[in-house]
PDB file of C-alpha atoms and ligand atoms in Angstrom:
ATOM      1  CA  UNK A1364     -11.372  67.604  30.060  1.00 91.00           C
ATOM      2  CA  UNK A1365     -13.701  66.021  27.796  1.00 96.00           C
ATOM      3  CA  UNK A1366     -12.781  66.356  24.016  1.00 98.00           C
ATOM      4  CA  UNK A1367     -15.689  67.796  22.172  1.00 98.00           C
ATOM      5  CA  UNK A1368     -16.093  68.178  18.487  1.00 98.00           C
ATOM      6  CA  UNK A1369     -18.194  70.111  16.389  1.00 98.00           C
ATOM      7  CA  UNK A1370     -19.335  68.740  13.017  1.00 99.00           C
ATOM      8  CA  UNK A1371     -20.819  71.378  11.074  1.00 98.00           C
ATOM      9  CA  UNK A1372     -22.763  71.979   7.911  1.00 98.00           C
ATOM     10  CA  UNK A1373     -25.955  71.820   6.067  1.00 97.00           C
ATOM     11  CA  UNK A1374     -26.165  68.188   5.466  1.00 98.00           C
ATOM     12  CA  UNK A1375     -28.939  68.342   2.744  1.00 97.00           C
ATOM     13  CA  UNK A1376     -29.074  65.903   2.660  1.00 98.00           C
ATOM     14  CA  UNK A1377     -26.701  63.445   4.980  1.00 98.00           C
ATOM     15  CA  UNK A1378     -24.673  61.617   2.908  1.00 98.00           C
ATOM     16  CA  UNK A1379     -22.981  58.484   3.360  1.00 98.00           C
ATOM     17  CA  UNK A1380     -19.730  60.885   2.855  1.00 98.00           C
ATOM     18  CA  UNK A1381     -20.725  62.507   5.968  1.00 98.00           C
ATOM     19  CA  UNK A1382     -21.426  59.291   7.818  1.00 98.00           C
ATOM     20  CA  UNK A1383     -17.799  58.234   6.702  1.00 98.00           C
ATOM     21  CA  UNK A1384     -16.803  61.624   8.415  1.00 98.00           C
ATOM     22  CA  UNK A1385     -18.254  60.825  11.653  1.00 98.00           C
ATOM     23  CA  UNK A1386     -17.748  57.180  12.073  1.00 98.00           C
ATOM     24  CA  UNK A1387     -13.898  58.198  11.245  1.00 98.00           C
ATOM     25  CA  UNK A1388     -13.947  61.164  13.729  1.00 98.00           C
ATOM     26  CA  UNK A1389     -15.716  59.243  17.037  1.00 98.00           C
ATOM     27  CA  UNK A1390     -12.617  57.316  18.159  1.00 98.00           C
ATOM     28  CA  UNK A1391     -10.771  59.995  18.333  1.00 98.00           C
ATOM     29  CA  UNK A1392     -13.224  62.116  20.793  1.00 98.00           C
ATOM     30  CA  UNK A1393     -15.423  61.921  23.801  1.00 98.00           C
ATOM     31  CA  UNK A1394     -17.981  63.462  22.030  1.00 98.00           C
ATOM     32  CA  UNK A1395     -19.447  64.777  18.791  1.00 98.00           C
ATOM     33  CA  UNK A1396     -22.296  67.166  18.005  1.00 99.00           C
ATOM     34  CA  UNK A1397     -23.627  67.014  14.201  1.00 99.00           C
ATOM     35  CA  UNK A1398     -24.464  71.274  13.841  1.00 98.00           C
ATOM     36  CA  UNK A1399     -27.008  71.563  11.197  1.00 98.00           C
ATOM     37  CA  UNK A1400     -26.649  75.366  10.177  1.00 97.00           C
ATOM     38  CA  UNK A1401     -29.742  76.755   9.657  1.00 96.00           C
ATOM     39  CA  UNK A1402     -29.959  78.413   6.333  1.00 86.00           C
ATOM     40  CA  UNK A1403     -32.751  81.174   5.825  1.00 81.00           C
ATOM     41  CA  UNK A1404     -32.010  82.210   2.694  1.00 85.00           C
ATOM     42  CA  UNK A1405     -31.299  78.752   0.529  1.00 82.00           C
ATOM     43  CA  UNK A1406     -34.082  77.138  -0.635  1.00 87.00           C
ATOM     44  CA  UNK A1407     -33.350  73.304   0.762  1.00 94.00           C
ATOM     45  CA  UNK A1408     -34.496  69.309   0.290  1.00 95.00           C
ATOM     46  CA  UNK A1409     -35.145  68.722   3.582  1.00 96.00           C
ATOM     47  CA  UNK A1410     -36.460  71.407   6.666  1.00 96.00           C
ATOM     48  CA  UNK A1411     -33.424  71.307   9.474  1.00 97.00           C
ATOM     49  CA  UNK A1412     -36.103  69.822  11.871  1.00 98.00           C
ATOM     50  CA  UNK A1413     -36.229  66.644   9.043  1.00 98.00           C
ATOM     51  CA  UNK A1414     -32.558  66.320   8.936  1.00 98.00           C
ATOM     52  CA  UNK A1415     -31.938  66.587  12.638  1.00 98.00           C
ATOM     53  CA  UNK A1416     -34.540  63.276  12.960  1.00 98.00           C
ATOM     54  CA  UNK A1417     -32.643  61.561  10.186  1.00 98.00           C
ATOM     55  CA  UNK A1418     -29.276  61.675  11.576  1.00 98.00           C
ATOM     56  CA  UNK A1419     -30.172  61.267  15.194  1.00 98.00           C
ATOM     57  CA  UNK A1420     -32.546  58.678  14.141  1.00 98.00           C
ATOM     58  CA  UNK A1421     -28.800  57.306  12.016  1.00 98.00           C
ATOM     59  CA  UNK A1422     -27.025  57.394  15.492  1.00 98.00           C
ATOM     60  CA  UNK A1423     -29.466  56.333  17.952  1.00 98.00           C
ATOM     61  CA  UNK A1424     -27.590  53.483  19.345  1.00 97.00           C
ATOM     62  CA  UNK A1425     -23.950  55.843  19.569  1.00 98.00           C
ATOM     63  CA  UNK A1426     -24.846  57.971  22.977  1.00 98.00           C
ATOM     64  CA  UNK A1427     -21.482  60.150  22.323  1.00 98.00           C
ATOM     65  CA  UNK A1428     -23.430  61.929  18.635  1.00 98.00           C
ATOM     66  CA  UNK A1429     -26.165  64.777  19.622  1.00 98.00           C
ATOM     67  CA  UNK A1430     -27.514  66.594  16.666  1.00 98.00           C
ATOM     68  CA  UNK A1431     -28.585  69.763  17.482  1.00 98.00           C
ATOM     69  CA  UNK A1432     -29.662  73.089  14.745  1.00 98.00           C
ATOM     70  CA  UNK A1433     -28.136  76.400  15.468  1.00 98.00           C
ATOM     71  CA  UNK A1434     -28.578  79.487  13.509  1.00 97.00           C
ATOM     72  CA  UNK A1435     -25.748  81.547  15.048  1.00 97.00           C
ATOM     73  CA  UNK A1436     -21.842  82.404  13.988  1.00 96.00           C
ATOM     74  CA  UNK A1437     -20.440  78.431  14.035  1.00 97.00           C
ATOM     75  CA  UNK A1438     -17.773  79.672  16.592  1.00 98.00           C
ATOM     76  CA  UNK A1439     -20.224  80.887  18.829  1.00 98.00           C
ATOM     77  CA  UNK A1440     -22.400  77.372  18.617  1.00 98.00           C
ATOM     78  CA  UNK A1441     -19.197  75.633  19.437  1.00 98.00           C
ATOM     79  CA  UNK A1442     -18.720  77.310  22.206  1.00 98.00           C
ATOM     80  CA  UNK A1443     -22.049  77.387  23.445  1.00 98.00           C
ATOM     81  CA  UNK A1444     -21.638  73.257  22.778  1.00 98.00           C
ATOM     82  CA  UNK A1445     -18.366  73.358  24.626  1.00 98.00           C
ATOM     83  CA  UNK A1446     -16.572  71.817  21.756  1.00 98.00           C
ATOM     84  CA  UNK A1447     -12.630  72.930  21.324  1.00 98.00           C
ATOM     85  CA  UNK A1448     -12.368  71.002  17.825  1.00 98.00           C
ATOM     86  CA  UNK A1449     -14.289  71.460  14.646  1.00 98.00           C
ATOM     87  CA  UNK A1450     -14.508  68.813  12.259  1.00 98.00           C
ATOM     88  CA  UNK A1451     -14.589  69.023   8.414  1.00 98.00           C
ATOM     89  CA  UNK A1452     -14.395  66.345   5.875  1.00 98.00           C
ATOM     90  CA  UNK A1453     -12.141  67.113   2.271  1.00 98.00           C
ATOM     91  CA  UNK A1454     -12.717  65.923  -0.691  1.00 97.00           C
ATOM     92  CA  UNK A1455     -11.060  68.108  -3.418  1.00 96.00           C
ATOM     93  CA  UNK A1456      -8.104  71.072  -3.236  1.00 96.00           C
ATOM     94  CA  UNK A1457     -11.360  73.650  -3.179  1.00 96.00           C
ATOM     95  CA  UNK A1458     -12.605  71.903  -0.497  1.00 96.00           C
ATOM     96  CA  UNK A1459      -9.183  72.078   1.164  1.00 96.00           C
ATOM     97  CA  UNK A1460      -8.676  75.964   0.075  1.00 97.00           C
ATOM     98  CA  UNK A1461     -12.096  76.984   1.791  1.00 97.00           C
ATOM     99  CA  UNK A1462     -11.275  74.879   5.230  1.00 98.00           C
ATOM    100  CA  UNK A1463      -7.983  77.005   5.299  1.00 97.00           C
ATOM    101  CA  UNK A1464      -9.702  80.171   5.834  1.00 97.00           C
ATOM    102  CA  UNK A1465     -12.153  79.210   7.478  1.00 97.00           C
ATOM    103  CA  UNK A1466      -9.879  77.277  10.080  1.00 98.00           C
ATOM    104  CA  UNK A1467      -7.530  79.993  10.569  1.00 98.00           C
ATOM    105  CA  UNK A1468     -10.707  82.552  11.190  1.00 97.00           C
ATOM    106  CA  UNK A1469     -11.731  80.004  13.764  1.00 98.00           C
ATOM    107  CA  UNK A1470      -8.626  80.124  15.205  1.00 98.00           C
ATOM    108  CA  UNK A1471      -8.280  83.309  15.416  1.00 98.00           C
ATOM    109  CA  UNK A1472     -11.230  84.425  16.807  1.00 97.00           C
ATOM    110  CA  UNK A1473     -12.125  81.593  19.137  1.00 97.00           C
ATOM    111  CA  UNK A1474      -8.933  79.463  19.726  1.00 97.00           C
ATOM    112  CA  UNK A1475     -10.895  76.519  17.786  1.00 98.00           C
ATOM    113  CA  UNK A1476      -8.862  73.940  16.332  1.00 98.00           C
ATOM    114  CA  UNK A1477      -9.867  72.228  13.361  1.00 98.00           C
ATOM    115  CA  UNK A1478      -9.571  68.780  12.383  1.00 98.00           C
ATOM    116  CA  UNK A1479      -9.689  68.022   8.905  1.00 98.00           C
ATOM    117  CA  UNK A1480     -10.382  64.455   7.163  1.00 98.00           C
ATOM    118  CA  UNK A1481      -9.171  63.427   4.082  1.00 98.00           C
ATOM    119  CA  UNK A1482     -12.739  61.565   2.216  1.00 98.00           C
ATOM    120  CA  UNK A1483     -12.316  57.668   1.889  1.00 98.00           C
ATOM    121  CA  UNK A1484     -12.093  56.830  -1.951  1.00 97.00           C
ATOM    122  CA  UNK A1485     -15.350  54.891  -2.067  1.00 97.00           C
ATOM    123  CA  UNK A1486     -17.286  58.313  -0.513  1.00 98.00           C
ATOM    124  CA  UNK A1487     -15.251  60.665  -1.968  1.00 97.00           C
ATOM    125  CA  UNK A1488     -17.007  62.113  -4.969  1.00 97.00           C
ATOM    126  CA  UNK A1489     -20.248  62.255  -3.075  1.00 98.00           C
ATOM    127  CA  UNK A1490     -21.685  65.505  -2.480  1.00 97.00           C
ATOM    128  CA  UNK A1491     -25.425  66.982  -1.129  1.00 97.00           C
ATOM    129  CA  UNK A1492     -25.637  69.325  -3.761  1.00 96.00           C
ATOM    130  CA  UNK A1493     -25.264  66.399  -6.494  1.00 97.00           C
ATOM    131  CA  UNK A1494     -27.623  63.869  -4.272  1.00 98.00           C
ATOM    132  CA  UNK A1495     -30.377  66.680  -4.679  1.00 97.00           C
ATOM    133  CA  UNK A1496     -29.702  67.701  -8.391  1.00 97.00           C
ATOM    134  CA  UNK A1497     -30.283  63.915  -9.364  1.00 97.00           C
ATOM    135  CA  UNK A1498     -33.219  63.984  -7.099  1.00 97.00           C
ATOM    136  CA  UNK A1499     -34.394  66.537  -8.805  1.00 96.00           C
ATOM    137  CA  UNK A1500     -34.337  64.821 -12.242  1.00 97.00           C
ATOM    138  CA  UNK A1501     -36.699  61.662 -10.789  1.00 97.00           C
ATOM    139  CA  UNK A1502     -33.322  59.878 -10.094  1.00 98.00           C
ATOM    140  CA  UNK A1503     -32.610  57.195  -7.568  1.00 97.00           C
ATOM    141  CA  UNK A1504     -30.287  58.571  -4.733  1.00 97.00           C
ATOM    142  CA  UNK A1505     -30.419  55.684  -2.377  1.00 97.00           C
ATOM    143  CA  UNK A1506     -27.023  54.611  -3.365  1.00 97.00           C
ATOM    144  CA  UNK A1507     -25.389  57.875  -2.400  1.00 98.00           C
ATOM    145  CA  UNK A1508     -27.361  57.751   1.550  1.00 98.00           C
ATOM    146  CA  UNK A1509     -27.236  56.186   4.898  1.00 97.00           C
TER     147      UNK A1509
HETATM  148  P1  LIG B   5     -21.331  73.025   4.161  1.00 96.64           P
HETATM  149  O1  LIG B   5     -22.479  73.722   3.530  1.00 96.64           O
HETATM  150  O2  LIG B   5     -20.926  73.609   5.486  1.00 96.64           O
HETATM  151  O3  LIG B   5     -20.149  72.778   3.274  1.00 96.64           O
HETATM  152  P2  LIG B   5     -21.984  70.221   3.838  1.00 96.64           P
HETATM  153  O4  LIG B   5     -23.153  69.543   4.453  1.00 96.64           O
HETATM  154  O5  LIG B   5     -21.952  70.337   2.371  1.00 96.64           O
HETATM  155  O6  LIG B   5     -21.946  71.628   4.573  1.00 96.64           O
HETATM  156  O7  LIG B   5     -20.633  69.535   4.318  1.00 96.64           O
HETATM  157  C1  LIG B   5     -20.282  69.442   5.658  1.00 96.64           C
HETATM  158  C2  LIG B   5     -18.857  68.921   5.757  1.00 96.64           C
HETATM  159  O8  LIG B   5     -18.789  67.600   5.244  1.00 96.64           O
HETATM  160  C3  LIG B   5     -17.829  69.721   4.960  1.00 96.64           C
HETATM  161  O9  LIG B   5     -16.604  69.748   5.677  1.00 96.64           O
HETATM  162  C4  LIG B   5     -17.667  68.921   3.700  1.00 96.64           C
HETATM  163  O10 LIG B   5     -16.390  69.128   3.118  1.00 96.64           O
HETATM  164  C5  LIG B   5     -17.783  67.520   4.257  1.00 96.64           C
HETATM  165  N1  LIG B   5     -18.194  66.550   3.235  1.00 96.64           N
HETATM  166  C6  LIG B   5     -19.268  66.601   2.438  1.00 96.64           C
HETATM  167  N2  LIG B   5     -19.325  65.517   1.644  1.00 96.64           N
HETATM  168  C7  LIG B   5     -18.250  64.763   1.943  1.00 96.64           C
HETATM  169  C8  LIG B   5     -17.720  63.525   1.444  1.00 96.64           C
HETATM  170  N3  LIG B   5     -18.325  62.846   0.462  1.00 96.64           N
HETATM  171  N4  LIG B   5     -16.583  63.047   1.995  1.00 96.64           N
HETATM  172  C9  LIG B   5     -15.948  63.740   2.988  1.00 96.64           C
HETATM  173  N5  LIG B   5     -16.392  64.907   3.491  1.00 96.64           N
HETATM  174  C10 LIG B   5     -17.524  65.419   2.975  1.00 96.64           C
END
């Protein structure tokens, strides 16, 4: 059976911590889909539909990455994708502290296993949330992306 993973988040935008994520993850599945969560509610950077072209348009030469939207419970996308694994990235003990609930709810409820990654040093302290508060302030964020 082909090994499937789900990558899931908001990736507003995609940073190159998340690109360290995925480039990490690929050798050890078949395949990986990039979920970007569609989020009614937060006001965002980028629409999904922008993100979606600027990650697939990231990973056009890598046939095994699809990037697809979903705005349904992530266990039910993953299944709907046929992916067994879900993949998160950690940077901090919050980070880790949130993955452990939301892991063992995945678990629990839809026999997903999740496979975590420790962030690289170099990518570690990079975040979305900081990439669009200095874009906010008229600052240069190309360091920080793909
Ligand atoms: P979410 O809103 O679901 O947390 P994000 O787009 O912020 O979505 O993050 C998606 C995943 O990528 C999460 O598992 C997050 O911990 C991970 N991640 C984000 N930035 C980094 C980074 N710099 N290094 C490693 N993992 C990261």
């Amino acid at each position: 059976m082909a090994k499937i993973a789900l990558f899931p988040g908001s990736f507003d935008p995609f940073t190159k911590g998340h690109q360290n994520i995925v480039e990490r993850a690929l050798p050890l599945f078949d395949r990986l889909v990039i979920g970007i969560g569609r989020n009614t509610t937060k006001q965002t950077l980028y629409t999904p539909e922008e993100r979606q072209q600027q990650i697939a348009a990231l990973f056009a030469n890598e046939p095994r990455i699809e990037v697809q939207i979903y705005d349904i419970l992530t266990i039910d996308f993953a299944k709907s994708v046929g992916a067994q694994y879900v993949l998160r990235g950690v940077r901090t003990m919050a980070d880790f502290e949130y993955e452990r609930t939301i892991a063992d709810v995945n678990k629990r409820l839809a026999g997903l296993e999740t496979v975590l990654l420790f962030a690289d040093a170099d990518t570690a302290s990079i975040s979305s949330s900081l990439v669009r508060e200095l874009k906010a302030f008229g600052k240069d964020v190309t360091d920080f992306l793909p």
